[in-house]
N, CA and C atoms as an extended XYZ file, in Angstrom:
453
Properties=species:S:1:pos:R:3:atomname:S:1:resname:S:1:resid:I:1 pbc="F F F"
N        85.940      112.791      151.236 N   MET     1
C        85.500      111.497      151.699 CA  MET     1
C        84.637      110.813      150.638 C   MET     1
N        83.772      111.577      149.993 N   LEU     2
C        82.895      111.012      148.970 CA  LEU     2
C        83.709      110.563      147.757 C   LEU     2
N        84.720      111.371      147.384 N   ALA     3
C        85.532      111.023      146.218 CA  ALA     3
C        86.291      109.724      146.454 C   ALA     3
N        86.800      109.530      147.665 N   GLU     4
C        87.521      108.306      147.974 CA  GLU     4
C        86.600      107.089      147.907 C   GLU     4
N        85.362      107.247      148.384 N   THR     5
C        84.399      106.154      148.342 CA  THR     5
C        84.050      105.788      146.910 C   THR     5
N        83.841      106.797      146.074 N   VAL     6
C        83.512      106.546      144.663 CA  VAL     6
C        84.676      105.854      143.962 C   VAL     6
N        85.899      106.306      144.223 N   CYS     7
C        87.064      105.678      143.590 CA  CYS     7
C        87.215      104.232      144.039 C   CYS     7
N        86.971      103.957      145.314 N   SER     8
C        87.054      102.579      145.806 CA  SER     8
C        85.990      101.700      145.161 C   SER     8
N        84.781      102.230      145.004 N   ALA     9
C        83.705      101.465      144.374 CA  ALA     9
C        84.021      101.180      142.909 C   ALA     9
N        84.565      102.158      142.200 N   VAL    10
C        84.928      101.955      140.793 CA  VAL    10
C        86.012      100.890      140.681 C   VAL    10
N        86.980      100.929      141.579 N   SER    11
C        88.043       99.921      141.559 CA  SER    11
C        87.503       98.536      141.865 C   SER    11
N        86.615       98.440      142.833 N   ALA    12
C        86.032       97.133      143.176 CA  ALA    12
C        85.234       96.577      142.004 C   ALA    12
N        84.474       97.432      141.329 N   ALA    13
C        83.704       96.981      140.166 CA  ALA    13
C        84.644       96.523      139.052 C   ALA    13
N        85.714       97.252      138.839 N   GLY    14
C        86.685       96.866      137.806 CA  GLY    14
C        87.346       95.544      138.120 C   GLY    14
N        87.665       95.323      139.394 N   LEU    15
C        88.269       94.047      139.767 CA  LEU    15
C        87.277       92.899      139.586 C   LEU    15
N        86.017       93.154      139.849 N   GLY    16
C        84.997       92.134      139.615 CA  GLY    16
C        84.884       91.780      138.148 C   GLY    16
N        84.903       92.774      137.303 N   ILE    17
C        84.847       92.530      135.860 CA  ILE    17
C        86.092       91.770      135.407 C   ILE    17
N        87.242       92.076      136.007 N   ALA    18
C        88.479       91.368      135.653 CA  ALA    18
C        88.399       89.897      136.039 C   ALA    18
N        87.782       89.597      137.187 N   VAL    19
C        87.641       88.198      137.609 CA  VAL    19
C        86.756       87.439      136.624 C   VAL    19
N        85.650       88.050      136.213 N   VAL    20
C        84.754       87.396      135.257 CA  VAL    20
C        85.471       87.184      133.918 C   VAL    20
N        86.262       88.167      133.508 N   THR    21
C        86.991       88.052      132.246 CA  THR    21
C        88.043       86.946      132.327 C   THR    21
N        88.710       86.827      133.459 N   ALA    22
C        89.701       85.763      133.627 CA  ALA    22
C        89.020       84.393      133.651 C   ALA    22
N        87.826       84.320      134.211 N   TYR    23
C        87.068       83.069      134.241 CA  TYR    23
C        86.747       82.601      132.824 C   TYR    23
N        86.604       83.559      131.905 N   ARG    24
C        86.315       83.229      130.496 CA  ARG    24
C        87.585       82.954      129.695 C   ARG    24
N        88.696       82.777      130.372 N   LYS    25
C        89.995       82.435      129.770 CA  LYS    25
C        90.567       83.550      128.891 C   LYS    25
N        90.252       84.788      129.194 N   ARG    26
C        90.826       85.928      128.474 CA  ARG    26
C        91.751       86.655      129.451 C   ARG    26
N        92.909       86.036      129.697 N   PHE    27
C        93.786       86.479      130.764 CA  PHE    27
C        94.450       87.831      130.484 C   PHE    27
N        94.875       88.077      129.244 N   LEU    28
C        95.507       89.371      128.943 CA  LEU    28
C        94.516       90.517      129.114 C   LEU    28
N        93.302       90.311      128.674 N   THR    29
C        92.277       91.346      128.849 CA  THR    29
C        91.974       91.538      130.328 C   THR    29
N        91.956       90.452      131.091 N   ALA    30
C        91.706       90.542      132.526 CA  ALA    30
C        92.814       91.326      133.226 C   ALA    30
N        94.051       91.096      132.816 N   LEU    31
C        95.156       91.856      133.407 CA  LEU    31
C        95.066       93.337      133.064 C   LEU    31
N        94.671       93.642      131.839 N   ARG    32
C        94.522       95.038      131.440 CA  ARG    32
C        93.416       95.713      132.253 C   ARG    32
N        92.298       95.037      132.444 N   ILE    33
C        91.196       95.591      133.239 CA  ILE    33
C        91.628       95.771      134.693 C   ILE    33
N        92.395       94.827      135.220 N   THR    34
C        92.906       94.945      136.588 CA  THR    34
C        93.805       96.166      136.727 C   THR    34
N        94.666       96.381      135.743 N   ALA    35
C        95.561       97.542      135.789 CA  ALA    35
C        94.762       98.849      135.786 C   ALA    35
N        93.751       98.929      134.925 N   TYR    36
C        92.924      100.139      134.883 CA  TYR    36
C        92.123      100.317      136.176 C   TYR    36
N        91.656       99.234      136.769 N   SER    37
C        90.820       99.359      137.962 CA  SER    37
C        91.641       99.722      139.196 C   SER    37
N        92.932       99.505      139.201 N   LEU    38
C        93.766       99.877      140.340 CA  LEU    38
C        94.175      101.347      140.318 C   LEU    38
N        93.989      102.032      139.203 N   ILE    39
C        94.378      103.443      139.105 CA  ILE    39
C        93.607      104.324      140.087 C   ILE    39
N        92.267      104.241      140.189 N   PRO    40
C        91.573      105.116      141.144 CA  PRO    40
C        92.020      104.916      142.587 C   PRO    40
N        92.251      103.686      143.010 N   VAL    41
C        92.703      103.444      144.382 CA  VAL    41
C        94.102      104.033      144.575 C   VAL    41
N        94.949      103.893      143.595 N   GLY    42
C        96.288      104.474      143.691 CA  GLY    42
C        96.249      105.987      143.799 C   GLY    42
N        95.354      106.612      143.038 N   LEU    43
C        95.228      108.075      143.123 CA  LEU    43
C        94.724      108.506      144.491 C   LEU    43
N        93.816      107.741      145.078 N   VAL    44
C        93.321      108.068      146.420 CA  VAL    44
C        94.444      107.907      147.435 C   VAL    44
N        95.207      106.835      147.314 N   MET    45
C        96.268      106.569      148.279 CA  MET    45
C        97.395      107.596      148.212 C   MET    45
N        97.665      108.163      147.028 N   THR    46
C        98.717      109.176      146.904 CA  THR    46
C        98.246      110.567      147.302 C   THR    46
N        96.942      110.766      147.437 N   GLY    47
C        96.418      112.077      147.814 CA  GLY    47
C        96.072      112.954      146.630 C   GLY    47
N        96.209      112.434      145.419 N   ALA    48
C        95.919      113.228      144.226 CA  ALA    48
C        94.436      113.575      144.132 C   ALA    48
N        93.564      112.682      144.573 N   VAL    49
C        92.123      112.941      144.497 CA  VAL    49
C        91.745      114.079      145.442 C   VAL    49
N        92.310      114.067      146.639 N   GLY    50
C        92.041      115.152      147.587 CA  GLY    50
C        92.528      116.496      147.070 C   GLY    50
N        93.715      116.494      146.459 N   TRP    51
C        94.240      117.742      145.908 CA  TRP    51
C        93.339      118.257      144.791 C   TRP    51
N        92.881      117.353      143.926 N   LEU    52
C        91.984      117.759      142.840 CA  LEU    52
C        90.674      118.305      143.390 C   LEU    52
N        90.150      117.678      144.443 N   ALA    53
C        88.891      118.146      145.021 CA  ALA    53
C        89.069      119.535      145.631 C   ALA    53
N        90.195      119.754      146.316 N   ARG    54
C        90.447      121.089      146.894 CA  ARG    54
C        90.632      122.132      145.799 C   ARG    54
N        91.298      121.754      144.710 N   THR    55
C        91.531      122.702      143.619 CA  THR    55
C        90.238      123.015      142.874 C   THR    55
N        89.416      122.022      142.658 N   ALA    56
C        88.180      122.221      141.896 CA  ALA    56
C        87.210      123.148      142.611 C   ALA    56
N        87.224      123.165      143.927 N   PHE    57
C        86.275      123.991      144.682 CA  PHE    57
C        86.917      125.253      145.243 C   PHE    57
N        88.108      125.592      144.783 N   SER    58
C        88.800      126.778      145.275 CA  SER    58
C        88.598      127.950      144.317 C   SER    58
N        87.991      129.048      144.789 N   PRO    59
C        87.826      130.219      143.924 CA  PRO    59
C        89.164      130.834      143.512 C   PRO    59
N        90.158      130.755      144.398 N   LEU    60
C        91.464      131.310      144.067 CA  LEU    60
C        92.106      130.537      142.903 C   LEU    60
N        91.952      129.223      142.895 N   ALA    61
C        92.503      128.423      141.792 CA  ALA    61
C        91.820      128.774      140.477 C   ALA    61
N        90.490      128.950      140.500 N   TRP    62
C        89.777      129.309      139.275 CA  TRP    62
C        90.152      130.708      138.806 C   TRP    62
N        90.410      131.616      139.731 N   ALA    63
C        90.874      132.952      139.346 CA  ALA    63
C        92.253      132.853      138.685 C   ALA    63
N        93.092      131.965      139.195 N   GLY    64
C        94.406      131.763      138.585 CA  GLY    64
C        94.294      131.226      137.172 C   GLY    64
N        93.367      130.274      136.963 N   PHE    65
C        93.148      129.773      135.598 CA  PHE    65
C        92.634      130.891      134.692 C   PHE    65
N        91.815      131.776      135.229 N   GLY    66
C        91.323      132.911      134.444 CA  GLY    66
C        92.441      133.852      134.052 C   GLY    66
N        93.364      134.124      134.972 N   VAL    67
C        94.506      134.993      134.675 CA  VAL    67
C        95.400      134.352      133.614 C   VAL    67
N        95.628      133.048      133.733 N   LEU    68
C        96.426      132.355      132.716 CA  LEU    68
C        95.752      132.412      131.345 C   LEU    68
N        94.431      132.249      131.307 N   GLY    69
C        93.703      132.346      130.048 CA  GLY    69
C        93.776      133.733      129.438 C   GLY    69
N        93.681      134.758      130.290 N   ALA    70
C        93.787      136.137      129.789 CA  ALA    70
C        95.178      136.397      129.231 C   ALA    70
N        96.193      135.876      129.896 N   SER    71
C        97.560      136.040      129.407 CA  SER    71
C        97.732      135.374      128.043 C   SER    71
N        97.208      134.160      127.907 N   TRP    72
C        97.287      133.460      126.633 CA  TRP    72
C        96.563      134.242      125.540 C   TRP    72
N        95.384      134.792      125.861 N   ALA    73
C        94.613      135.555      124.874 CA  ALA    73
C        95.373      136.800      124.425 C   ALA    73
N        96.054      137.469      125.361 N   LEU    74
C        96.843      138.649      124.995 CA  LEU    74
C        98.010      138.276      124.087 C   LEU    74
N        98.693      137.176      124.389 N   PHE    75
C        99.772      136.725      123.507 CA  PHE    75
C        99.241      136.430      122.109 C   PHE    75
N        98.108      135.769      122.009 N   ALA    76
C        97.526      135.441      120.712 CA  ALA    76
C        97.121      136.708      119.958 C   ALA    76
N        96.575      137.690      120.667 N   LEU    77
C        96.171      138.947      120.039 CA  LEU    77
C        97.377      139.689      119.478 C   LEU    77
N        98.445      139.778      120.267 N   VAL    78
C        99.652      140.470      119.814 CA  VAL    78
C       100.232      139.772      118.588 C   VAL    78
N       100.258      138.462      118.612 N   ARG    79
C       100.808      137.719      117.473 CA  ARG    79
C        99.962      137.923      116.220 C   ARG    79
N        98.634      137.954      116.376 N   ALA    80
C        97.761      138.165      115.223 CA  ALA    80
C        97.966      139.558      114.629 C   ALA    80
N        98.114      140.557      115.487 N   VAL    81
C        98.332      141.923      114.993 CA  VAL    81
C        99.690      142.015      114.299 C   VAL    81
N       100.712      141.379      114.872 N   GLU    82
C       102.031      141.403      114.229 CA  GLU    82
C       101.992      140.749      112.854 C   GLU    82
N       101.284      139.655      112.727 N   ARG    83
C       101.187      138.989      111.427 CA  ARG    83
C       100.447      139.847      110.421 C   ARG    83
N        99.407      140.514      110.881 N   ARG    84
C        98.610      141.325      109.963 CA  ARG    84
C        99.379      142.538      109.482 C   ARG    84
N       100.090      143.203      110.396 N   ARG    85
C       100.849      144.401      110.021 CA  ARG    85
C       102.188      144.071      109.390 C   ARG    85
N       102.761      142.950      109.758 N   GLY    86
C       104.096      142.614      109.266 CA  GLY    86
C       105.163      143.442      109.932 C   GLY    86
N       104.953      143.858      111.190 N   THR    87
C       105.919      144.721      111.869 CA  THR    87
C       107.041      143.961      112.533 C   THR    87
N       106.851      142.713      112.776 N   ARG    88
C       107.899      141.944      113.426 CA  ARG    88
C       108.960      141.624      112.393 C   ARG    88
N       110.217      141.920      112.698 N   THR    89
C       111.292      141.668      111.739 CA  THR    89
C       112.273      140.671      112.312 C   THR    89
N       112.766      139.859      111.440 N   ALA    90
C       113.820      138.925      111.815 CA  ALA    90
C       115.147      139.531      111.418 C   ALA    90
N       116.208      139.021      111.930 N   ARG    91
C       117.524      139.532      111.587 CA  ARG    91
C       118.293      138.450      110.843 C   ARG    91
N       118.777      138.797      109.670 N   ALA    92
C       119.589      137.863      108.890 CA  ALA    92
C       121.037      138.307      108.999 C   ALA    92
N       121.937      137.384      108.999 N   VAL    93
C       123.351      137.705      109.103 CA  VAL    93
C       123.951      137.631      107.706 C   VAL    93
N       124.610      138.694      107.295 N   THR    94
C       125.241      138.722      105.978 CA  THR    94
C       126.597      138.047      106.056 C   THR    94
N       127.262      137.967      104.944 N   GLY    95
C       128.561      137.298      104.884 CA  GLY    95
C       129.603      137.937      105.780 C   GLY    95
N       129.536      139.267      105.994 N   ASP    96
C       130.551      139.921      106.824 CA  ASP    96
C       130.193      139.899      108.309 C   ASP    96
N       129.069      139.288      108.688 N   GLY    97
C       128.718      139.132      110.097 CA  GLY    97
C       127.797      140.206      110.621 C   GLY    97
N       127.468      141.226      109.811 N   SER    98
C       126.571      142.275      110.290 CA  SER    98
C       125.123      141.825      110.139 C   SER    98
N       124.270      142.297      111.041 N   ALA    99
C       122.865      141.905      111.019 CA  ALA    99
C       122.067      142.869      110.157 C   ALA    99
N       121.179      142.326      109.331 N   VAL   100
C       120.333      143.118      108.456 CA  VAL   100
C       118.890      142.729      108.729 C   VAL   100
N       117.987      143.728      108.960 N   PRO   101
C       116.589      143.357      109.180 CA  PRO   101
C       115.976      142.764      107.912 C   PRO   101
N       115.186      141.704      108.100 N   VAL   102
C       114.572      141.002      106.976 CA  VAL   102
C       113.090      140.861      107.254 C   VAL   102
N       112.287      141.044      106.238 N   SER   103
C       110.851      140.862      106.375 CA  SER   103
C       110.544      139.389      106.611 C   SER   103
N       109.515      139.071      107.443 N   PRO   104
C       109.203      137.664      107.665 CA  PRO   104
C       108.730      136.941      106.410 C   PRO   104
N       108.251      137.697      105.412 N   SER   105
C       107.774      137.052      104.190 CA  SER   105
C       108.876      136.884      103.150 C   SER   105
N       110.100      137.332      103.462 N   ALA   106
C       111.200      137.189      102.515 CA  ALA   106
C       111.549      135.722      102.361 C   ALA   106
N       111.847      135.325      101.131 N   SER   107
C       112.157      133.924      100.881 CA  SER   107
C       113.644      133.765      100.615 C   SER   107
N       114.080      132.552      100.664 N   ALA   108
C       115.473      132.237      100.368 CA  ALA   108
C       115.683      132.317       98.867 C   ALA   108
N       116.920      132.477       98.433 N   PRO   109
C       117.177      132.515       96.995 CA  PRO   109
C       116.769      131.203       96.339 C   PRO   109
N       116.437      131.285       95.058 N   ALA   110
C       116.033      130.095       94.322 CA  ALA   110
C       117.201      129.129       94.222 C   ALA   110
N       116.882      127.849       94.118 N   LEU   111
C       117.930      126.846       94.020 CA  LEU   111
C       118.707      127.023       92.730 C   LEU   111
N       119.992      126.865       92.817 N   GLY   112
C       120.837      126.970       91.630 CA  GLY   112
C       121.274      128.396       91.336 C   GLY   112
N       120.730      129.358       92.032 N   ARG   113
C       121.102      130.762       91.813 CA  ARG   113
C       121.608      131.334       93.122 C   ARG   113
N       122.879      131.427       93.263 N   LYS   114
C       123.459      132.021       94.451 CA  LYS   114
C       123.769      133.485       94.137 C   LYS   114
N       123.455      134.393       95.040 N   PRO   115
C       123.732      135.802       94.751 CA  PRO   115
C       125.233      136.073       94.735 C   PRO   115
N       125.590      137.041       93.906 N   ASP   116
C       126.979      137.454       93.818 CA  ASP   116
C       127.332      138.170       95.114 C   ASP   116
N       128.433      137.785       95.749 N   ARG   117
C       128.790      138.365       97.049 CA  ARG   117
C       129.182      139.836       96.927 C   ARG   117
N       129.720      140.234       95.787 N   ARG   118
C       130.162      141.617       95.648 CA  ARG   118
C       129.001      142.562       95.392 C   ARG   118
N       128.079      142.197       94.512 N   THR   119
C       127.012      143.113       94.125 CA  THR   119
C       125.693      142.795       94.810 C   THR   119
N       125.473      141.581       95.215 N   GLY   120
C       124.214      141.179       95.830 CA  GLY   120
C       123.159      140.798       94.818 C   GLY   120
N       123.477      140.945       93.524 N   ALA   121
C       122.517      140.597       92.481 CA  ALA   121
C       122.537      139.090       92.263 C   ALA   121
N       121.394      138.525       91.877 N   PRO   122
C       121.389      137.081       91.631 CA  PRO   122
C       122.244      136.721       90.436 C   PRO   122
N       122.878      135.595       90.511 N   ALA   123
C       123.746      135.133       89.431 CA  ALA   123
C       122.896      134.661       88.260 C   ALA   123
N       123.539      134.513       87.129 N   ALA   124
C       122.834      134.053       85.930 CA  ALA   124
C       122.357      132.625       86.148 C   ALA   124
N       121.236      132.262       85.508 N   PRO   125
C       120.735      130.898       85.693 CA  PRO   125
C       121.748      129.872       85.206 C   PRO   125
N       121.764      128.755       85.881 N   ALA   126
C       122.699      127.687       85.540 CA  ALA   126
C       122.304      127.068       84.200 C   ALA   126
N       123.315      126.626       83.458 N   ALA   127
C       123.063      126.002       82.157 CA  ALA   127
C       122.431      124.632       82.376 C   ALA   127
N       121.505      124.237       81.481 N   PRO   128
C       120.882      122.923       81.652 CA  PRO   128
C       121.918      121.814       81.477 C   PRO   128
N       121.736      120.777       82.216 N   ALA   129
C       122.683      119.666       82.162 CA  ALA   129
C       122.491      118.888       80.862 C   ALA   129
N       123.609      118.536       80.236 N   VAL   130
C       123.582      117.773       78.994 CA  VAL   130
C       123.883      116.328       79.351 C   VAL   130
N       123.063      115.378       78.895 N   PRO   131
C       123.343      113.983       79.242 CA  PRO   131
C       124.674      113.541       78.666 C   PRO   131
N       125.431      112.891       79.484 N   SER   132
C       126.751      112.445       79.027 CA  SER   132
C       126.653      111.070       78.360 C   SER   132
N       127.734      110.691       77.694 N   ARG   133
C       127.764      109.413       76.991 CA  ARG   133
C       127.720      108.258       77.990 C   ARG   133
N       128.292      108.461       79.186 N   ALA   134
C       128.339      107.401       80.184 CA  ALA   134
C       126.929      107.043       80.660 C   ALA   134
N       126.047      108.051       80.767 N   SER   135
C       124.699      107.758       81.230 CA  SER   135
C       123.923      106.966       80.177 C   SER   135
N       124.164      107.218       78.891 N   SER   136
C       123.471      106.449       77.860 CA  SER   136
C       123.970      105.007       77.849 C   SER   136
N       125.244      104.774       78.205 N   ASP   137
C       125.767      103.416       78.310 CA  ASP   137
C       125.075      102.664       79.447 C   ASP   137
N       124.791      103.364       80.522 N   ASP   138
C       124.100      102.741       81.652 CA  ASP   138
C       122.719      102.271       81.227 C   ASP   138
N       122.039      103.091       80.439 N   PHE   139
C       120.700      102.720       79.998 CA  PHE   139
C       120.737      101.555       79.021 C   PHE   139
N       121.806      101.451       78.225 N   SER   140
C       121.891      100.328       77.293 CA  SER   140
C       122.026       99.017       78.055 C   SER   140
N       122.718       99.038       79.175 N   ASP   141
C       122.817       97.833       80.011 CA  ASP   141
C       121.442       97.441       80.546 C   ASP   141
N       120.701       98.422       80.990 N   ILE   142
C       119.366       98.165       81.528 CA  ILE   142
C       118.450       97.634       80.433 C   ILE   142
N       118.551       98.240       79.244 N   GLU   143
C       117.741       97.773       78.122 CA  GLU   143
C       118.076       96.334       77.762 C   GLU   143
N       119.336       95.976       77.816 N   ALA   144
C       119.754       94.590       77.496 CA  ALA   144
C       119.167       93.621       78.513 C   ALA   144
N       119.155       93.986       79.770 N   ILE   145
C       118.583       93.121       80.804 CA  ILE   145
C       117.091       92.960       80.596 C   ILE   145
N       116.404       94.047       80.270 N   LEU   146
C       114.971       93.975       80.046 CA  LEU   146
C       114.643       93.102       78.820 C   LEU   146
N       115.421       93.241       77.739 N   LYS   147
C       115.204       92.420       76.539 CA  LYS   147
C       115.437       90.939       76.833 C   LYS   147
N       116.443       90.692       77.683 N   LYS   148
C       116.772       89.303       78.041 CA  LYS   148
C       115.604       88.627       78.740 C   LYS   148
N       114.867       89.399       79.560 N   HIS   149
C       113.730       88.852       80.301 CA  HIS   149
C       112.422       89.006       79.544 C   HIS   149
N       112.486       89.540       78.322 N   GLY   150
C       111.306       89.658       77.494 CA  GLY   150
C       110.368       90.792       77.895 C   GLY   150
N       110.930       91.793       78.470 N   ILE   151
C       110.098       92.943       78.886 CA  ILE   151
C       110.263       94.069       77.898 C   ILE   151
């Protein structure tokens, strides 16, 4: 009963402030204040305030929150221990479809070096790219445009 009275008073005060704001020709702000001030009355009318009041004063509800917190803490503890020990393994699928355990800290192969499928050894590094004649022609066009504009 007290919560409903407080929510009604807050809504009435908000509507009063909205009227004063509208009187000052700030209509969009007045509409925004009106929307915010109608929320407490709407919550009372839907019964959400009563449910919150019953939940807040229920020892069983607080015990449930405690159990949920303990569960979360246990999950966090297990995850921290797994990270520290490195015991959790992921499974990678090889080319033939069989699963192989992989350490979580294992990285992917470096770019440009694909492992040889037969031996599993990394391939030789790729040769550096040599600029072709066509790319130098492209730059000469750009240089001509820049010279034309005096840059």
